[in-house]
Amino acid sequence: MNDVSLLLNLQALDKSIAYLKEDLSDTEISINDDSSVLKAQDIYSQISTVHDKVKKNQRETEREIQKLEDRKDVLETKAYSGGISNPKELSTLQSEVDNLISLIKAQEEILLSRMEETEKYEQGLSKALSQLENVQNNHAQKIITLQSRQTELLSQLSSEEPKQKAVREQCSSKILQIYDRVSKANKGIAVALAESDRCSECQLSIQTKILESLKTSDDLIYCNSCGRILLRDSRK
């Protein structure tokens, strides 16, 4: 097999290896991508922070109500113990008790609102936790699949790269320099087939004199449009 024909094999291997490396790179990026888990964790953390705040507000209101209740009980005990006979003093105590009752009712309304808010955030927190656990489980399963794919791609690369090296070693250094240069200039595709009178890559017509040279010359022949190295299509 001459150098020019070897280049077609080399190109097939180059393309295969390039695809494998691209796939491997994408796979490794996906393995390291835990953004879905971080997002779910952030949502859970935000809801948890607000939940703790509203729960704290609820407890503070409960304590305030208890303080008012305790104060009311003290005053009522004092008022009805029989130890105070002065009507004015009794009236003042009753007014204080009535004021405390009003304050307690106001705080109880606040407490009811805060209890409802706490319940809402408890439900949201439970939902966020469930979502976080689902995301974590899905991520763990995805990692297992991706790591299996990574292993498969590395195995394929370890098989293809020695073949690529072997073919390059069969080519002359001059031919390889040309091949690498043309490949770099044409997005990794250095060799094209002359299919009838058209280039298999750029699909443009090949000049007649180039087609004739392709039949008779042992030199490298290039497509007049895209500059790729031309080979006759031996499948015809």
mmCIF file of C-alpha atoms in Angstrom:
data_model
loop_
_atom_site.group_PDB
_atom_site.id
_atom_site.type_symbol
_atom_site.label_atom_id
_atom_site.label_comp_id
_atom_site.label_asym_id
_atom_site.label_seq_id
_atom_site.Cartn_x
_atom_site.Cartn_y
_atom_site.Cartn_z
ATOM 1 C CA MET A 1 0.000 0.000 0.000
ATOM 2 C CA ASN A 2 1.495 3.379 -1.025
ATOM 3 C CA ASP A 3 1.637 6.495 1.138
ATOM 4 C CA VAL A 4 -1.389 8.121 -0.468
ATOM 5 C CA SER A 5 -3.603 5.107 0.129
ATOM 6 C CA LEU A 6 -2.345 4.866 3.709
ATOM 7 C CA LEU A 7 -3.507 8.416 4.282
ATOM 8 C CA LEU A 8 -7.121 7.373 3.767
ATOM 9 C CA ASN A 9 -6.747 4.779 6.515
ATOM 10 C CA LEU A 10 -4.988 7.305 8.703
ATOM 11 C CA GLN A 11 -7.779 9.798 8.197
ATOM 12 C CA ALA A 12 -10.406 7.229 9.209
ATOM 13 C CA LEU A 13 -8.466 6.527 12.388
ATOM 14 C CA ASP A 14 -7.936 10.239 13.055
ATOM 15 C CA LYS A 15 -11.670 10.873 12.714
ATOM 16 C CA SER A 16 -12.529 7.946 14.950
ATOM 17 C CA ILE A 17 -10.064 9.057 17.622
ATOM 18 C CA ALA A 18 -11.235 12.667 17.424
ATOM 19 C CA TYR A 19 -14.851 11.585 17.949
ATOM 20 C CA LEU A 20 -13.842 9.341 20.842
ATOM 21 C CA LYS A 21 -11.871 12.153 22.508
ATOM 22 C CA GLU A 22 -14.722 14.599 22.041
ATOM 23 C CA ASP A 23 -17.171 12.083 23.484
ATOM 24 C CA LEU A 24 -14.772 11.380 26.355
ATOM 25 C CA SER A 25 -14.382 15.092 27.078
ATOM 26 C CA ASP A 26 -18.159 15.606 27.119
ATOM 27 C CA THR A 27 -18.567 12.561 29.347
ATOM 28 C CA GLU A 28 -15.959 13.794 31.830
ATOM 29 C CA ILE A 29 -17.563 17.239 31.894
ATOM 30 C CA SER A 30 -20.905 15.597 32.672
ATOM 31 C CA ILE A 31 -19.319 13.485 35.424
ATOM 32 C CA ASN A 32 -18.031 16.663 37.090
ATOM 33 C CA ASP A 33 -21.295 18.538 36.599
ATOM 34 C CA ASP A 34 -23.202 18.480 39.872
ATOM 35 C CA SER A 35 -25.106 21.709 39.172
ATOM 36 C CA SER A 36 -28.509 20.008 39.476
ATOM 37 C CA VAL A 37 -27.630 18.769 42.975
ATOM 38 C CA LEU A 38 -26.224 22.153 44.006
ATOM 39 C CA LYS A 39 -29.359 23.888 42.746
ATOM 40 C CA ALA A 40 -31.633 21.525 44.695
ATOM 41 C CA GLN A 41 -29.450 21.955 47.785
ATOM 42 C CA ASP A 42 -29.633 25.741 47.431
ATOM 43 C CA ILE A 43 -33.434 25.675 47.165
ATOM 44 C CA TYR A 44 -33.662 23.443 50.233
ATOM 45 C CA SER A 45 -31.255 25.686 52.147
ATOM 46 C CA GLN A 46 -33.191 28.845 51.285
ATOM 47 C CA ILE A 47 -36.533 27.337 52.333
ATOM 48 C CA SER A 48 -34.942 25.910 55.488
ATOM 49 C CA THR A 49 -33.599 29.354 56.440
ATOM 50 C CA VAL A 50 -37.001 30.996 56.052
ATOM 51 C CA HIS A 51 -38.683 28.079 57.825
ATOM 52 C CA ASP A 52 -36.365 28.494 60.817
ATOM 53 C CA LYS A 53 -37.135 32.211 60.883
ATOM 54 C CA VAL A 54 -40.935 31.830 60.840
ATOM 55 C CA LYS A 55 -40.708 29.001 63.390
ATOM 56 C CA LYS A 56 -38.676 31.277 65.652
ATOM 57 C CA ASN A 57 -41.282 34.040 65.243
ATOM 58 C CA GLN A 58 -43.997 31.558 66.197
ATOM 59 C CA ARG A 59 -42.144 30.517 69.356
ATOM 60 C CA GLU A 60 -41.575 34.148 70.320
ATOM 61 C CA THR A 61 -45.283 34.878 69.953
ATOM 62 C CA GLU A 62 -46.137 31.795 72.010
ATOM 63 C CA ARG A 63 -43.795 32.989 74.754
ATOM 64 C CA GLU A 64 -45.305 36.473 74.639
ATOM 65 C CA ILE A 65 -48.803 35.031 75.004
ATOM 66 C CA GLN A 66 -47.659 32.913 77.947
ATOM 67 C CA LYS A 67 -46.152 35.960 79.641
ATOM 68 C CA LEU A 68 -49.424 37.858 79.210
ATOM 69 C CA GLU A 69 -51.415 34.872 80.462
ATOM 70 C CA ASP A 70 -49.194 34.567 83.524
ATOM 71 C CA ARG A 71 -49.550 38.289 84.256
ATOM 72 C CA LYS A 72 -53.335 38.076 83.858
ATOM 73 C CA ASP A 73 -53.511 35.078 86.206
ATOM 74 C CA VAL A 74 -51.533 36.959 88.844
ATOM 75 C CA LEU A 75 -53.804 39.987 88.627
ATOM 76 C CA GLU A 76 -56.970 37.913 88.653
ATOM 77 C CA THR A 77 -55.772 35.971 91.680
ATOM 78 C CA LYS A 78 -54.974 39.225 93.418
ATOM 79 C CA ALA A 79 -58.337 40.740 92.479
ATOM 80 C CA TYR A 80 -60.446 37.783 93.568
ATOM 81 C CA SER A 81 -58.467 36.688 96.631
ATOM 82 C CA GLY A 82 -60.436 38.993 98.884
ATOM 83 C CA GLY A 83 -57.351 40.823 99.986
ATOM 84 C CA ILE A 84 -58.329 44.054 98.210
ATOM 85 C CA SER A 85 -61.429 45.860 99.375
ATOM 86 C CA ASN A 86 -60.777 49.266 97.855
ATOM 87 C CA PRO A 87 -63.198 49.644 94.909
ATOM 88 C CA LYS A 88 -60.831 51.962 93.046
ATOM 89 C CA GLU A 89 -57.970 49.525 93.349
ATOM 90 C CA LEU A 90 -60.231 46.654 92.246
ATOM 91 C CA SER A 91 -61.368 48.715 89.245
ATOM 92 C CA THR A 92 -57.767 49.418 88.299
ATOM 93 C CA LEU A 93 -56.916 45.710 88.515
ATOM 94 C CA GLN A 94 -59.889 44.794 86.370
ATOM 95 C CA SER A 95 -58.885 47.351 83.771
ATOM 96 C CA GLU A 96 -55.406 45.824 83.671
ATOM 97 C CA VAL A 97 -56.902 42.355 83.308
ATOM 98 C CA ASP A 98 -59.190 43.547 80.492
ATOM 99 C CA ASN A 99 -56.201 45.171 78.761
ATOM 100 C CA LEU A 100 -54.212 41.956 79.078
ATOM 101 C CA ILE A 101 -57.111 39.980 77.620
ATOM 102 C CA SER A 102 -57.133 42.333 74.598
ATOM 103 C CA LEU A 103 -53.396 41.982 74.197
ATOM 104 C CA ILE A 104 -53.661 38.194 74.423
ATOM 105 C CA LYS A 105 -56.361 38.112 71.741
ATOM 106 C CA ALA A 106 -54.224 40.304 69.458
ATOM 107 C CA GLN A 107 -51.211 38.049 70.003
ATOM 108 C CA GLU A 108 -53.333 34.947 69.394
ATOM 109 C CA GLU A 109 -54.337 36.350 66.003
ATOM 110 C CA ILE A 110 -50.675 36.942 65.226
ATOM 111 C CA LEU A 111 -49.881 33.420 66.438
ATOM 112 C CA LEU A 112 -52.530 31.896 64.189
ATOM 113 C CA SER A 113 -51.050 33.716 61.198
ATOM 114 C CA ARG A 114 -47.548 32.600 62.122
ATOM 115 C CA MET A 115 -48.653 29.010 62.647
ATOM 116 C CA GLU A 116 -50.181 29.001 59.156
ATOM 117 C CA GLU A 117 -46.956 30.454 57.760
ATOM 118 C CA THR A 118 -44.900 27.840 59.597
ATOM 119 C CA GLU A 119 -47.094 25.045 58.241
ATOM 120 C CA LYS A 120 -46.708 26.398 54.708
ATOM 121 C CA TYR A 121 -42.920 26.413 54.977
ATOM 122 C CA GLU A 122 -42.891 22.982 56.606
ATOM 123 C CA GLN A 123 -44.736 21.651 53.563
ATOM 124 C CA GLY A 124 -42.342 23.493 51.261
ATOM 125 C CA LEU A 125 -39.357 22.167 53.187
ATOM 126 C CA SER A 126 -40.668 18.611 52.958
ATOM 127 C CA LYS A 127 -41.206 18.997 49.222
ATOM 128 C CA ALA A 128 -37.737 20.516 48.740
ATOM 129 C CA LEU A 129 -36.146 17.680 50.716
ATOM 130 C CA SER A 130 -37.953 15.088 48.619
ATOM 131 C CA GLN A 131 -36.848 16.864 45.453
ATOM 132 C CA LEU A 132 -33.258 17.051 46.710
ATOM 133 C CA GLU A 133 -33.211 13.324 47.475
ATOM 134 C CA ASN A 134 -34.607 12.537 44.009
ATOM 135 C CA VAL A 135 -32.002 14.744 42.336
ATOM 136 C CA GLN A 136 -29.206 13.164 44.384
ATOM 137 C CA ASN A 137 -30.382 9.642 43.509
ATOM 138 C CA ASN A 138 -30.717 10.500 39.810
ATOM 139 C CA HIS A 139 -27.291 12.122 39.845
ATOM 140 C CA ALA A 140 -25.742 9.056 41.470
ATOM 141 C CA GLN A 141 -27.281 6.795 38.820
ATOM 142 C CA LYS A 142 -26.144 9.148 36.063
ATOM 143 C CA ILE A 143 -22.578 9.093 37.406
ATOM 144 C CA ILE A 144 -22.559 5.281 37.328
ATOM 145 C CA THR A 145 -23.695 5.313 33.683
ATOM 146 C CA LEU A 146 -21.218 8.042 32.726
ATOM 147 C CA GLN A 147 -18.304 6.316 34.435
ATOM 148 C CA SER A 148 -19.151 3.130 32.558
ATOM 149 C CA ARG A 149 -19.177 5.144 29.324
ATOM 150 C CA GLN A 150 -15.868 6.758 30.274
ATOM 151 C CA THR A 151 -14.275 3.344 30.789
ATOM 152 C CA GLU A 152 -15.620 2.158 27.425
ATOM 153 C CA LEU A 153 -14.273 5.216 25.588
ATOM 154 C CA LEU A 154 -10.848 4.905 27.209
ATOM 155 C CA SER A 155 -10.746 1.262 26.154
ATOM 156 C CA GLN A 156 -11.625 2.186 22.557
ATOM 157 C CA LEU A 157 -8.976 4.904 22.525
ATOM 158 C CA SER A 158 -6.344 2.502 23.825
ATOM 159 C CA SER A 159 -7.227 0.248 20.896
ATOM 160 C CA GLU A 160 -7.355 2.924 18.176
ATOM 161 C CA GLU A 161 -4.317 5.021 19.069
ATOM 162 C CA PRO A 162 -1.746 2.220 18.486
ATOM 163 C CA LYS A 163 -3.322 1.622 15.075
ATOM 164 C CA GLN A 164 -3.022 5.325 14.303
ATOM 165 C CA LYS A 165 0.636 5.285 15.348
ATOM 166 C CA ALA A 166 1.336 2.193 13.232
ATOM 167 C CA VAL A 167 -0.144 3.772 10.088
ATOM 168 C CA ARG A 168 1.793 7.003 10.617
ATOM 169 C CA GLU A 169 4.989 4.999 10.959
ATOM 170 C CA GLN A 170 4.325 3.453 7.540
ATOM 171 C CA CYS A 171 4.108 6.875 5.895
ATOM 172 C CA SER A 172 7.092 8.988 4.910
ATOM 173 C CA SER A 173 7.773 12.077 7.001
ATOM 174 C CA LYS A 174 7.220 14.318 3.956
ATOM 175 C CA ILE A 175 3.806 12.842 3.252
ATOM 176 C CA LEU A 176 2.849 13.160 6.919
ATOM 177 C CA GLN A 177 3.851 16.818 6.988
ATOM 178 C CA ILE A 178 1.639 17.499 3.998
ATOM 179 C CA TYR A 179 -1.207 15.429 5.411
ATOM 180 C CA ASP A 180 -1.090 17.208 8.780
ATOM 181 C CA ARG A 181 -0.976 20.624 7.130
ATOM 182 C CA VAL A 182 -3.915 19.926 4.810
ATOM 183 C CA SER A 183 -5.852 18.286 7.638
ATOM 184 C CA LYS A 184 -5.402 21.331 9.880
ATOM 185 C CA ALA A 185 -6.543 23.629 7.077
ATOM 186 C CA ASN A 186 -9.666 21.545 6.396
ATOM 187 C CA LYS A 187 -11.085 20.769 9.843
ATOM 188 C CA GLY A 188 -9.408 17.393 10.142
ATOM 189 C CA ILE A 189 -10.309 16.101 6.676
ATOM 190 C CA ALA A 190 -7.190 16.017 4.498
ATOM 191 C CA VAL A 191 -8.136 13.295 1.996
ATOM 192 C CA ALA A 192 -11.080 13.218 -0.404
ATOM 193 C CA LEU A 193 -12.220 10.785 -3.082
ATOM 194 C CA ALA A 194 -12.759 11.718 -6.694
ATOM 195 C CA GLU A 195 -16.306 10.502 -7.195
ATOM 196 C CA SER A 196 -16.881 10.691 -10.943
ATOM 197 C CA ASP A 197 -15.830 14.310 -11.549
ATOM 198 C CA ARG A 198 -16.613 15.674 -8.071
ATOM 199 C CA CYS A 199 -14.747 15.929 -4.799
ATOM 200 C CA SER A 200 -16.384 13.787 -2.117
ATOM 201 C CA GLU A 201 -15.857 16.474 0.519
ATOM 202 C CA CYS A 202 -16.561 19.849 -1.090
ATOM 203 C CA GLN A 203 -18.864 18.354 -3.767
ATOM 204 C CA LEU A 204 -17.477 20.706 -6.418
ATOM 205 C CA SER A 205 -16.338 19.703 -9.888
ATOM 206 C CA ILE A 206 -12.750 18.581 -10.341
ATOM 207 C CA GLN A 207 -10.932 19.985 -13.343
ATOM 208 C CA THR A 208 -10.410 17.494 -16.194
ATOM 209 C CA LYS A 209 -6.640 17.882 -16.170
ATOM 210 C CA ILE A 210 -6.596 17.061 -12.450
ATOM 211 C CA LEU A 211 -8.686 13.966 -13.046
ATOM 212 C CA GLU A 212 -6.268 12.864 -15.761
ATOM 213 C CA SER A 213 -3.282 13.454 -13.493
ATOM 214 C CA LEU A 214 -5.002 11.426 -10.801
ATOM 215 C CA LYS A 215 -5.063 8.428 -13.171
ATOM 216 C CA THR A 216 -1.433 8.609 -14.249
ATOM 217 C CA SER A 217 0.645 10.471 -11.671
ATOM 218 C CA ASP A 218 2.165 9.048 -8.512
ATOM 219 C CA ASP A 219 2.480 12.536 -7.048
ATOM 220 C CA LEU A 220 -0.020 14.004 -4.622
ATOM 221 C CA ILE A 221 -2.979 15.511 -6.442
ATOM 222 C CA TYR A 222 -5.126 18.184 -4.811
ATOM 223 C CA CYS A 223 -8.729 19.244 -5.313
ATOM 224 C CA ASN A 224 -8.798 22.513 -7.246
ATOM 225 C CA SER A 225 -11.597 23.805 -4.982
ATOM 226 C CA CYS A 226 -10.897 22.764 -1.395
ATOM 227 C CA GLY A 227 -7.217 21.808 -1.641
ATOM 228 C CA ARG A 228 -7.645 18.358 -0.132
ATOM 229 C CA ILE A 229 -5.528 15.438 -1.267
ATOM 230 C CA LEU A 230 -7.453 13.482 -3.911
ATOM 231 C CA LEU A 231 -7.677 9.729 -4.275
ATOM 232 C CA ARG A 232 -9.446 7.767 -6.964
ATOM 233 C CA ASP A 233 -12.589 6.063 -5.662
ATOM 234 C CA SER A 234 -11.639 2.382 -5.837
ATOM 235 C CA ARG A 235 -15.195 1.356 -4.991
ATOM 236 C CA LYS A 236 -16.324 2.003 -8.565
#
